[in-house]
mmCIF file of C-alpha atoms in Angstrom:
data_model
loop_
_atom_site.group_PDB
_atom_site.id
_atom_site.type_symbol
_atom_site.label_atom_id
_atom_site.label_comp_id
_atom_site.label_asym_id
_atom_site.label_seq_id
_atom_site.Cartn_x
_atom_site.Cartn_y
_atom_site.Cartn_z
ATOM 1 C CA UNK A 253 -0.085 21.517 -27.915
ATOM 2 C CA UNK A 254 1.607 18.140 -27.987
ATOM 3 C CA UNK A 255 0.465 15.886 -25.146
ATOM 4 C CA UNK A 256 2.991 14.222 -22.850
ATOM 5 C CA UNK A 257 3.042 10.452 -23.356
ATOM 6 C CA UNK A 258 5.320 8.108 -21.480
ATOM 7 C CA UNK A 259 4.389 5.302 -23.866
ATOM 8 C CA UNK A 260 3.042 5.410 -27.430
ATOM 9 C CA UNK A 261 -0.542 4.302 -28.018
ATOM 10 C CA UNK A 262 0.438 1.203 -29.980
ATOM 11 C CA UNK A 263 2.793 -0.455 -27.493
ATOM 12 C CA UNK A 264 3.198 -4.211 -27.854
ATOM 13 C CA UNK A 265 5.097 -5.102 -24.693
ATOM 14 C CA UNK A 266 4.887 -8.885 -24.016
ATOM 15 C CA UNK A 267 3.997 -8.664 -20.314
ATOM 16 C CA UNK A 268 2.707 -12.254 -20.134
ATOM 17 C CA UNK A 269 6.078 -13.544 -21.274
ATOM 18 C CA UNK A 270 7.494 -12.354 -17.951
ATOM 19 C CA UNK A 271 4.718 -13.717 -15.733
ATOM 20 C CA UNK A 272 6.779 -16.602 -14.329
ATOM 21 C CA UNK A 273 9.537 -14.184 -13.310
ATOM 22 C CA UNK A 274 7.043 -11.767 -11.735
ATOM 23 C CA UNK A 275 5.433 -14.585 -9.748
ATOM 24 C CA UNK A 276 8.870 -15.784 -8.650
ATOM 25 C CA UNK A 277 9.891 -12.265 -7.608
ATOM 26 C CA UNK A 278 6.666 -11.684 -5.685
ATOM 27 C CA UNK A 279 6.914 -15.068 -3.990
ATOM 28 C CA UNK A 280 10.486 -14.450 -2.830
ATOM 29 C CA UNK A 281 9.630 -10.908 -1.702
ATOM 30 C CA UNK A 282 6.642 -12.191 0.295
ATOM 31 C CA UNK A 283 8.760 -14.846 2.012
ATOM 32 C CA UNK A 284 11.378 -12.227 2.911
ATOM 33 C CA UNK A 285 8.647 -10.013 4.371
ATOM 34 C CA UNK A 286 7.334 -12.841 6.554
ATOM 35 C CA UNK A 287 10.862 -13.731 7.737
ATOM 36 C CA UNK A 288 11.724 -10.132 8.643
ATOM 37 C CA UNK A 289 8.340 -9.691 10.324
ATOM 38 C CA UNK A 290 8.936 -12.836 12.417
ATOM 39 C CA UNK A 291 12.563 -12.054 13.318
ATOM 40 C CA UNK A 292 12.455 -8.277 13.788
ATOM 41 C CA UNK A 293 8.788 -7.557 14.390
ATOM 42 C CA UNK A 294 7.027 -4.260 13.847
ATOM 43 C CA UNK A 295 8.027 -0.902 15.249
ATOM 44 C CA UNK A 296 4.588 -0.433 16.743
ATOM 45 C CA UNK A 297 3.656 3.039 17.886
ATOM 46 C CA UNK A 298 1.935 4.185 21.019
ATOM 47 C CA UNK A 299 -1.460 3.354 19.518
ATOM 48 C CA UNK A 300 -0.695 -0.378 19.752
ATOM 49 C CA UNK A 301 1.872 -0.508 22.580
ATOM 50 C CA UNK A 302 0.203 1.853 24.981
ATOM 51 C CA UNK A 303 1.971 4.729 26.681
ATOM 52 C CA UNK A 304 1.910 8.504 26.965
ATOM 53 C CA UNK A 305 1.839 11.153 24.275
ATOM 54 C CA UNK A 306 2.540 14.833 24.955
ATOM 55 C CA UNK A 307 2.300 17.674 22.455
ATOM 56 C CA UNK A 308 4.126 20.834 23.488
ATOM 57 C CA UNK A 309 5.143 24.203 22.054
ATOM 58 C CA UNK A 310 8.285 26.002 23.155
ATOM 59 C CA UNK A 311 7.947 29.635 24.191
ATOM 60 C CA UNK A 312 11.428 30.838 23.295
ATOM 61 C CA UNK A 313 11.943 30.173 19.598
ATOM 62 C CA UNK A 314 12.774 26.899 17.831
ATOM 63 C CA UNK A 315 12.701 23.770 19.982
ATOM 64 C CA UNK A 316 15.943 22.175 21.138
ATOM 65 C CA UNK A 317 15.059 18.540 20.468
ATOM 66 C CA UNK A 318 18.302 17.148 21.829
ATOM 67 C CA UNK A 319 17.940 19.151 25.028
ATOM 68 C CA UNK A 320 14.347 17.983 25.557
ATOM 69 C CA UNK A 321 15.332 14.404 24.801
ATOM 70 C CA UNK A 322 18.214 14.542 27.299
ATOM 71 C CA UNK A 323 15.951 15.971 30.004
ATOM 72 C CA UNK A 324 13.355 13.248 29.586
ATOM 73 C CA UNK A 325 15.874 10.412 29.227
ATOM 74 C CA UNK A 326 17.298 11.446 32.579
ATOM 75 C CA UNK A 327 13.975 10.587 34.249
ATOM 76 C CA UNK A 328 14.395 6.859 33.667
ATOM 77 C CA UNK A 329 11.072 6.397 31.874
ATOM 78 C CA UNK A 330 12.290 3.944 29.250
ATOM 79 C CA UNK A 331 11.981 4.652 25.544
ATOM 80 C CA UNK A 332 11.329 8.318 24.790
ATOM 81 C CA UNK A 333 10.704 9.640 21.280
ATOM 82 C CA UNK A 334 11.002 13.386 20.631
ATOM 83 C CA UNK A 335 10.287 14.832 17.197
ATOM 84 C CA UNK A 336 9.283 18.141 15.670
ATOM 85 C CA UNK A 337 6.226 18.683 13.533
ATOM 86 C CA UNK A 338 4.573 21.660 11.919
ATOM 87 C CA UNK A 339 6.352 24.812 13.065
ATOM 88 C CA UNK A 340 9.870 24.830 14.522
ATOM 89 C CA UNK A 341 8.540 25.263 18.064
ATOM 90 C CA UNK A 342 6.094 22.322 17.932
ATOM 91 C CA UNK A 343 7.277 19.098 19.567
ATOM 92 C CA UNK A 344 5.684 15.663 19.875
ATOM 93 C CA UNK A 345 6.824 13.471 22.770
ATOM 94 C CA UNK A 346 6.095 9.749 23.075
ATOM 95 C CA UNK A 347 6.948 7.877 26.249
ATOM 96 C CA UNK A 348 6.772 4.098 26.519
ATOM 97 C CA UNK A 349 4.076 2.459 28.646
ATOM 98 C CA UNK A 350 5.079 2.072 32.280
ATOM 99 C CA UNK A 351 4.360 -0.824 34.593
ATOM 100 C CA UNK A 352 1.877 -0.016 37.333
ATOM 101 C CA UNK A 353 -1.360 0.848 35.548
ATOM 102 C CA UNK A 354 -3.001 4.240 35.227
ATOM 103 C CA UNK A 355 -1.226 5.652 38.268
ATOM 104 C CA UNK A 356 2.155 5.033 36.647
ATOM 105 C CA UNK A 357 1.016 6.723 33.420
ATOM 106 C CA UNK A 358 -0.238 9.747 35.351
ATOM 107 C CA UNK A 359 3.098 9.914 37.179
ATOM 108 C CA UNK A 360 4.871 9.999 33.791
ATOM 109 C CA UNK A 361 2.938 13.105 32.799
ATOM 110 C CA UNK A 362 3.713 14.766 36.111
ATOM 111 C CA UNK A 363 7.416 13.968 35.855
ATOM 112 C CA UNK A 364 7.579 15.184 32.272
ATOM 113 C CA UNK A 365 5.851 18.473 33.044
ATOM 114 C CA UNK A 366 8.031 19.001 36.117
ATOM 115 C CA UNK A 367 11.169 18.412 34.053
ATOM 116 C CA UNK A 368 10.177 20.747 31.225
ATOM 117 C CA UNK A 369 8.726 23.371 33.546
ATOM 118 C CA UNK A 370 7.076 26.561 32.328
ATOM 119 C CA UNK A 371 9.318 26.964 29.300
ATOM 120 C CA UNK A 372 6.726 25.211 27.115
ATOM 121 C CA UNK A 373 2.974 25.221 26.579
ATOM 122 C CA UNK A 374 1.264 21.848 26.998
ATOM 123 C CA UNK A 375 -1.195 21.507 24.125
ATOM 124 C CA UNK A 376 -2.240 17.882 24.431
ATOM 125 C CA UNK A 377 -1.676 14.919 26.711
ATOM 126 C CA UNK A 378 -2.971 11.428 25.968
ATOM 127 C CA UNK A 379 -2.580 8.105 27.758
ATOM 128 C CA UNK A 380 -3.218 4.812 25.946
ATOM 129 C CA UNK A 381 -3.532 1.679 28.043
ATOM 130 C CA UNK A 382 -2.648 -1.881 26.914
ATOM 131 C CA UNK A 383 -6.295 -2.930 26.755
ATOM 132 C CA UNK A 384 -7.203 -0.052 24.472
ATOM 133 C CA UNK A 385 -4.133 -0.616 22.298
ATOM 134 C CA UNK A 386 -5.011 -4.313 21.966
ATOM 135 C CA UNK A 387 -8.512 -3.422 20.826
ATOM 136 C CA UNK A 388 -7.112 -0.940 18.312
ATOM 137 C CA UNK A 389 -4.812 -3.610 16.850
ATOM 138 C CA UNK A 390 -7.675 -6.096 16.626
ATOM 139 C CA UNK A 391 -9.978 -3.565 14.972
ATOM 140 C CA UNK A 392 -7.263 -2.622 12.487
ATOM 141 C CA UNK A 393 -6.773 -6.260 11.439
ATOM 142 C CA UNK A 394 -10.540 -6.760 11.166
ATOM 143 C CA UNK A 395 -10.748 -3.630 9.014
ATOM 144 C CA UNK A 396 -8.194 -4.971 6.525
ATOM 145 C CA UNK A 397 -9.832 -8.427 6.407
ATOM 146 C CA UNK A 398 -13.280 -6.884 5.926
ATOM 147 C CA UNK A 399 -11.976 -4.720 3.092
ATOM 148 C CA UNK A 400 -10.528 -7.762 1.302
ATOM 149 C CA UNK A 401 -13.794 -9.673 1.771
ATOM 150 C CA UNK A 402 -15.912 -6.843 0.392
ATOM 151 C CA UNK A 403 -13.518 -6.472 -2.543
ATOM 152 C CA UNK A 404 -14.047 -10.133 -3.403
ATOM 153 C CA UNK A 405 -17.849 -9.752 -3.288
ATOM 154 C CA UNK A 406 -17.799 -6.538 -5.345
ATOM 155 C CA UNK A 407 -15.547 -7.868 -8.108
ATOM 156 C CA UNK A 408 -17.447 -11.190 -8.148
ATOM 157 C CA UNK A 409 -20.735 -9.429 -8.848
ATOM 158 C CA UNK A 410 -19.222 -7.052 -11.384
ATOM 159 C CA UNK A 411 -17.114 -9.614 -13.245
ATOM 160 C CA UNK A 412 -16.693 -13.351 -12.572
ATOM 161 C CA UNK A 413 -15.289 -15.440 -9.729
ATOM 162 C CA UNK A 414 -11.903 -15.731 -11.487
ATOM 163 C CA UNK A 415 -11.572 -11.948 -11.534
ATOM 164 C CA UNK A 416 -12.713 -11.745 -7.923
ATOM 165 C CA UNK A 417 -10.120 -14.225 -6.711
ATOM 166 C CA UNK A 418 -7.422 -12.606 -8.838
ATOM 167 C CA UNK A 419 -8.188 -9.144 -7.438
ATOM 168 C CA UNK A 420 -8.024 -10.418 -3.850
ATOM 169 C CA UNK A 421 -4.736 -12.256 -4.462
ATOM 170 C CA UNK A 422 -3.191 -9.141 -6.015
ATOM 171 C CA UNK A 423 -4.490 -6.922 -3.202
ATOM 172 C CA UNK A 424 -3.312 -9.354 -0.527
ATOM 173 C CA UNK A 425 0.080 -9.343 -2.243
ATOM 174 C CA UNK A 426 0.199 -5.541 -1.865
ATOM 175 C CA UNK A 427 -0.804 -5.716 1.815
ATOM 176 C CA UNK A 428 1.858 -8.332 2.617
ATOM 177 C CA UNK A 429 4.644 -6.403 0.893
ATOM 178 C CA UNK A 430 3.585 -3.109 2.488
ATOM 179 C CA UNK A 431 3.569 -4.654 5.972
ATOM 180 C CA UNK A 432 6.959 -6.158 5.146
ATOM 181 C CA UNK A 433 8.160 -2.701 4.151
ATOM 182 C CA UNK A 434 7.156 -1.422 7.598
ATOM 183 C CA UNK A 435 9.106 -4.262 9.241
ATOM 184 C CA UNK A 436 12.214 -3.880 7.063
ATOM 185 C CA UNK A 437 12.365 -0.077 7.267
ATOM 186 C CA UNK A 438 11.253 -0.132 10.936
ATOM 187 C CA UNK A 439 8.794 2.672 10.286
ATOM 188 C CA UNK A 440 6.439 3.376 13.146
ATOM 189 C CA UNK A 441 3.285 1.298 12.728
ATOM 190 C CA UNK A 442 0.259 3.106 14.132
ATOM 191 C CA UNK A 443 -3.388 3.725 13.321
ATOM 192 C CA UNK A 444 -2.342 6.025 10.476
ATOM 193 C CA UNK A 445 -0.453 3.043 9.031
ATOM 194 C CA UNK A 446 -3.696 1.055 8.963
ATOM 195 C CA UNK A 447 -5.244 3.971 7.088
ATOM 196 C CA UNK A 448 -2.320 3.904 4.643
ATOM 197 C CA UNK A 449 -2.778 0.182 3.988
ATOM 198 C CA UNK A 450 -6.506 0.591 3.373
ATOM 199 C CA UNK A 451 -5.776 3.494 1.012
ATOM 200 C CA UNK A 452 -3.263 1.335 -0.862
ATOM 201 C CA UNK A 453 -5.890 -1.416 -1.086
ATOM 202 C CA UNK A 454 -8.310 1.037 -2.688
ATOM 203 C CA UNK A 455 -5.697 2.379 -5.112
ATOM 204 C CA UNK A 456 -4.540 -1.073 -6.153
ATOM 205 C CA UNK A 457 -8.100 -2.297 -6.632
ATOM 206 C CA UNK A 458 -8.929 0.713 -8.792
ATOM 207 C CA UNK A 459 -5.966 -0.047 -11.062
ATOM 208 C CA UNK A 460 -6.881 -3.727 -11.187
ATOM 209 C CA UNK A 461 -10.523 -3.059 -12.070
ATOM 210 C CA UNK A 462 -9.461 -0.792 -14.959
ATOM 211 C CA UNK A 463 -7.348 -3.600 -16.419
ATOM 212 C CA UNK A 464 -10.041 -6.222 -15.745
ATOM 213 C CA UNK A 465 -12.703 -4.068 -17.382
ATOM 214 C CA UNK A 466 -10.656 -3.840 -20.563
ATOM 215 C CA UNK A 467 -10.022 -7.599 -20.460
ATOM 216 C CA UNK A 468 -13.750 -8.307 -20.130
ATOM 217 C CA UNK A 469 -14.551 -5.897 -22.949
ATOM 218 C CA UNK A 470 -12.045 -7.554 -25.280
ATOM 219 C CA UNK A 471 -13.167 -11.068 -24.366
ATOM 220 C CA UNK A 472 -16.688 -10.167 -25.448
ATOM 221 C CA UNK A 473 -15.448 -8.655 -28.689
ATOM 222 C CA UNK A 474 -12.838 -11.272 -29.604
ATOM 223 C CA UNK A 475 -14.269 -14.518 -28.235
ATOM 224 C CA UNK A 476 -11.803 -16.767 -30.030
ATOM 225 C CA UNK A 477 -8.705 -14.788 -29.128
ATOM 226 C CA UNK A 478 -6.098 -16.633 -27.098
ATOM 227 C CA UNK A 479 -6.190 -15.397 -23.499
ATOM 228 C CA UNK A 480 -2.435 -14.752 -23.271
ATOM 229 C CA UNK A 481 -2.539 -12.496 -26.318
ATOM 230 C CA UNK A 482 -5.703 -10.833 -25.069
ATOM 231 C CA UNK A 483 -4.144 -10.011 -21.694
ATOM 232 C CA UNK A 484 -1.108 -8.442 -23.356
ATOM 233 C CA UNK A 485 -3.341 -6.320 -25.570
ATOM 234 C CA UNK A 486 -5.528 -5.214 -22.661
ATOM 235 C CA UNK A 487 -2.571 -4.194 -20.507
ATOM 236 C CA UNK A 488 -0.899 -2.332 -23.359
ATOM 237 C CA UNK A 489 -4.101 -0.439 -24.093
ATOM 238 C CA UNK A 490 -4.443 0.675 -20.459
ATOM 239 C CA UNK A 491 -0.714 1.248 -19.920
ATOM 240 C CA UNK A 492 -0.789 5.010 -20.530
ATOM 241 C CA UNK A 493 -3.633 5.518 -18.073
ATOM 242 C CA UNK A 494 -1.953 3.313 -15.444
ATOM 243 C CA UNK A 495 1.459 4.964 -15.671
ATOM 244 C CA UNK A 496 0.106 8.535 -15.790
ATOM 245 C CA UNK A 497 -2.032 7.954 -12.705
ATOM 246 C CA UNK A 498 0.848 6.336 -10.837
ATOM 247 C CA UNK A 499 3.319 9.071 -11.809
ATOM 248 C CA UNK A 500 1.134 11.977 -10.668
ATOM 249 C CA UNK A 501 0.371 10.202 -7.399
ATOM 250 C CA UNK A 502 4.051 9.423 -6.796
ATOM 251 C CA UNK A 503 5.065 13.049 -7.392
ATOM 252 C CA UNK A 504 2.606 14.250 -4.751
ATOM 253 C CA UNK A 505 3.669 11.555 -2.280
ATOM 254 C CA UNK A 506 7.380 12.236 -2.851
ATOM 255 C CA UNK A 507 6.808 15.892 -1.971
ATOM 256 C CA UNK A 508 5.038 14.847 1.230
ATOM 257 C CA UNK A 509 7.831 12.432 2.148
ATOM 258 C CA UNK A 510 10.490 15.120 1.678
ATOM 259 C CA UNK A 511 8.696 18.142 3.109
ATOM 260 C CA UNK A 512 5.884 16.665 5.210
ATOM 261 C CA UNK A 513 7.896 16.146 8.382
ATOM 262 C CA UNK A 514 8.283 13.237 10.769
ATOM 263 C CA UNK A 515 4.698 13.108 11.998
ATOM 264 C CA UNK A 516 3.344 11.806 8.680
ATOM 265 C CA UNK A 517 6.581 10.228 7.445
ATOM 266 C CA UNK A 518 5.508 6.620 8.027
ATOM 267 C CA UNK A 519 2.162 7.260 6.318
ATOM 268 C CA UNK A 520 3.585 8.966 3.238
ATOM 269 C CA UNK A 521 6.567 6.611 2.867
ATOM 270 C CA UNK A 522 4.319 3.540 3.031
ATOM 271 C CA UNK A 523 1.904 5.142 0.572
ATOM 272 C CA UNK A 524 4.775 5.835 -1.832
ATOM 273 C CA UNK A 525 5.868 2.212 -1.632
ATOM 274 C CA UNK A 526 2.281 0.960 -1.833
ATOM 275 C CA UNK A 527 1.466 2.897 -5.006
ATOM 276 C CA UNK A 528 4.531 1.404 -6.714
ATOM 277 C CA UNK A 529 3.593 -2.103 -5.599
ATOM 278 C CA UNK A 530 -0.068 -1.576 -6.480
ATOM 279 C CA UNK A 531 0.812 -0.505 -10.019
ATOM 280 C CA UNK A 532 3.167 -3.464 -10.379
ATOM 281 C CA UNK A 533 0.607 -5.981 -9.108
ATOM 282 C CA UNK A 534 -2.141 -4.727 -11.438
ATOM 283 C CA UNK A 535 0.041 -5.548 -14.429
ATOM 284 C CA UNK A 536 2.172 -8.494 -13.311
ATOM 285 C CA UNK A 537 -0.046 -10.272 -10.754
ATOM 286 C CA UNK A 538 -3.748 -9.508 -11.213
ATOM 287 C CA UNK A 539 -3.809 -9.958 -14.997
ATOM 288 C CA UNK A 540 -1.568 -13.010 -15.542
ATOM 289 C CA UNK A 541 -3.119 -14.931 -12.663
ATOM 290 C CA UNK A 542 -6.257 -15.242 -14.802
ATOM 291 C CA UNK A 543 -4.286 -17.671 -16.981
ATOM 292 C CA UNK A 544 -4.067 -20.084 -14.043
ATOM 293 C CA UNK A 545 -7.621 -19.440 -12.827
ATOM 294 C CA UNK A 546 -9.109 -19.842 -16.326
ATOM 295 C CA UNK A 547 -6.951 -22.546 -17.970
ATOM 296 C CA UNK A 548 -9.663 -23.597 -20.424
ATOM 297 C CA UNK A 549 -9.566 -20.250 -22.224
ATOM 298 C CA UNK A 550 -5.805 -19.966 -21.896
ATOM 299 C CA UNK A 551 -5.351 -23.235 -23.766
ATOM 300 C CA UNK A 552 -8.347 -23.022 -26.107
ATOM 301 C CA UNK A 553 -7.607 -25.439 -28.953
ATOM 302 C CA UNK A 554 -10.284 -23.931 -31.156
ATOM 303 C CA UNK A 555 -8.687 -20.499 -31.182
ATOM 304 C CA UNK A 556 -7.028 -19.188 -34.292
ATOM 305 C CA UNK A 557 -3.331 -18.746 -34.508
ATOM 306 C CA UNK A 558 -2.003 -16.246 -32.002
ATOM 307 C CA UNK A 559 -0.612 -14.039 -34.725
ATOM 308 C CA UNK A 560 -3.880 -13.926 -36.668
ATOM 309 C CA UNK A 561 -5.981 -13.123 -33.601
ATOM 310 C CA UNK A 562 -3.519 -10.468 -32.497
ATOM 311 C CA UNK A 563 -3.815 -8.746 -35.853
ATOM 312 C CA UNK A 564 -7.595 -8.979 -35.763
ATOM 313 C CA UNK A 565 -7.779 -7.379 -32.307
ATOM 314 C CA UNK A 566 -5.416 -4.625 -33.288
ATOM 315 C CA UNK A 567 -7.659 -3.523 -36.187
ATOM 316 C CA UNK A 568 -9.971 -0.596 -35.346
ATOM 317 C CA UNK A 569 -13.674 -1.400 -34.963
#
């Protein structure tokens, strides 16, 4: 059986020739993300804002979301989000945090249950206060920073400091653009979004380490090979693995975005975006940044001609 290949094994795509454009694109995209984040802010969910969450199930067939939303909006409780999840009779209700402390939050639950009456079953009711939501936000930020720090230590021990710094820059690039995606698309940012970002960090790092491992292997084998040529060869040799992994992951995530429902929409949509960005950064950020972090090798005067070294590396061992 003939195997499916998106790219032939002997690709010679000059990725490093485009490094200035990729850095320019990433720089502009990062600035746009910061501007949108500053001007529009995040659509933070109840986990970070505080408020009331109610999970109900209608007793008489599919839920009438518009009817439930109209009933609750008539109570004057501020922002109310009503969405279906799972089966057609499952409904998730989010009500904005009220002024007045715990008593006001308890009154929200009472008003909501009185308005909906006995036509629904109340499966779950949660109240998140501002203090708890602030701690959750702080812990989420600390989690991301800790992950980046541990990544730097891990890659430093496994490779060299240049690789470590390059991996962190590429991963930080992915985090910034993913957070910007949340701000631009106004997806709900909750604890599951933190989980999505950490998952994207792990995916991106895995891709980056695969490329770095091939670069290290080739640097040991071809010590006099110009770094720019070596990076192109390493990326081309790992291109099939990178694209196949990304494609299968994207297919699964696309199915979840389309059929997964609103409850996990922000998670799956951010993951879909993050996998694309993570694949891009492994090729166009993590690898070429070594040229700037290791200028001595990049401009090695004792190296052979680029064409000769390229031919030597392409020969089978």
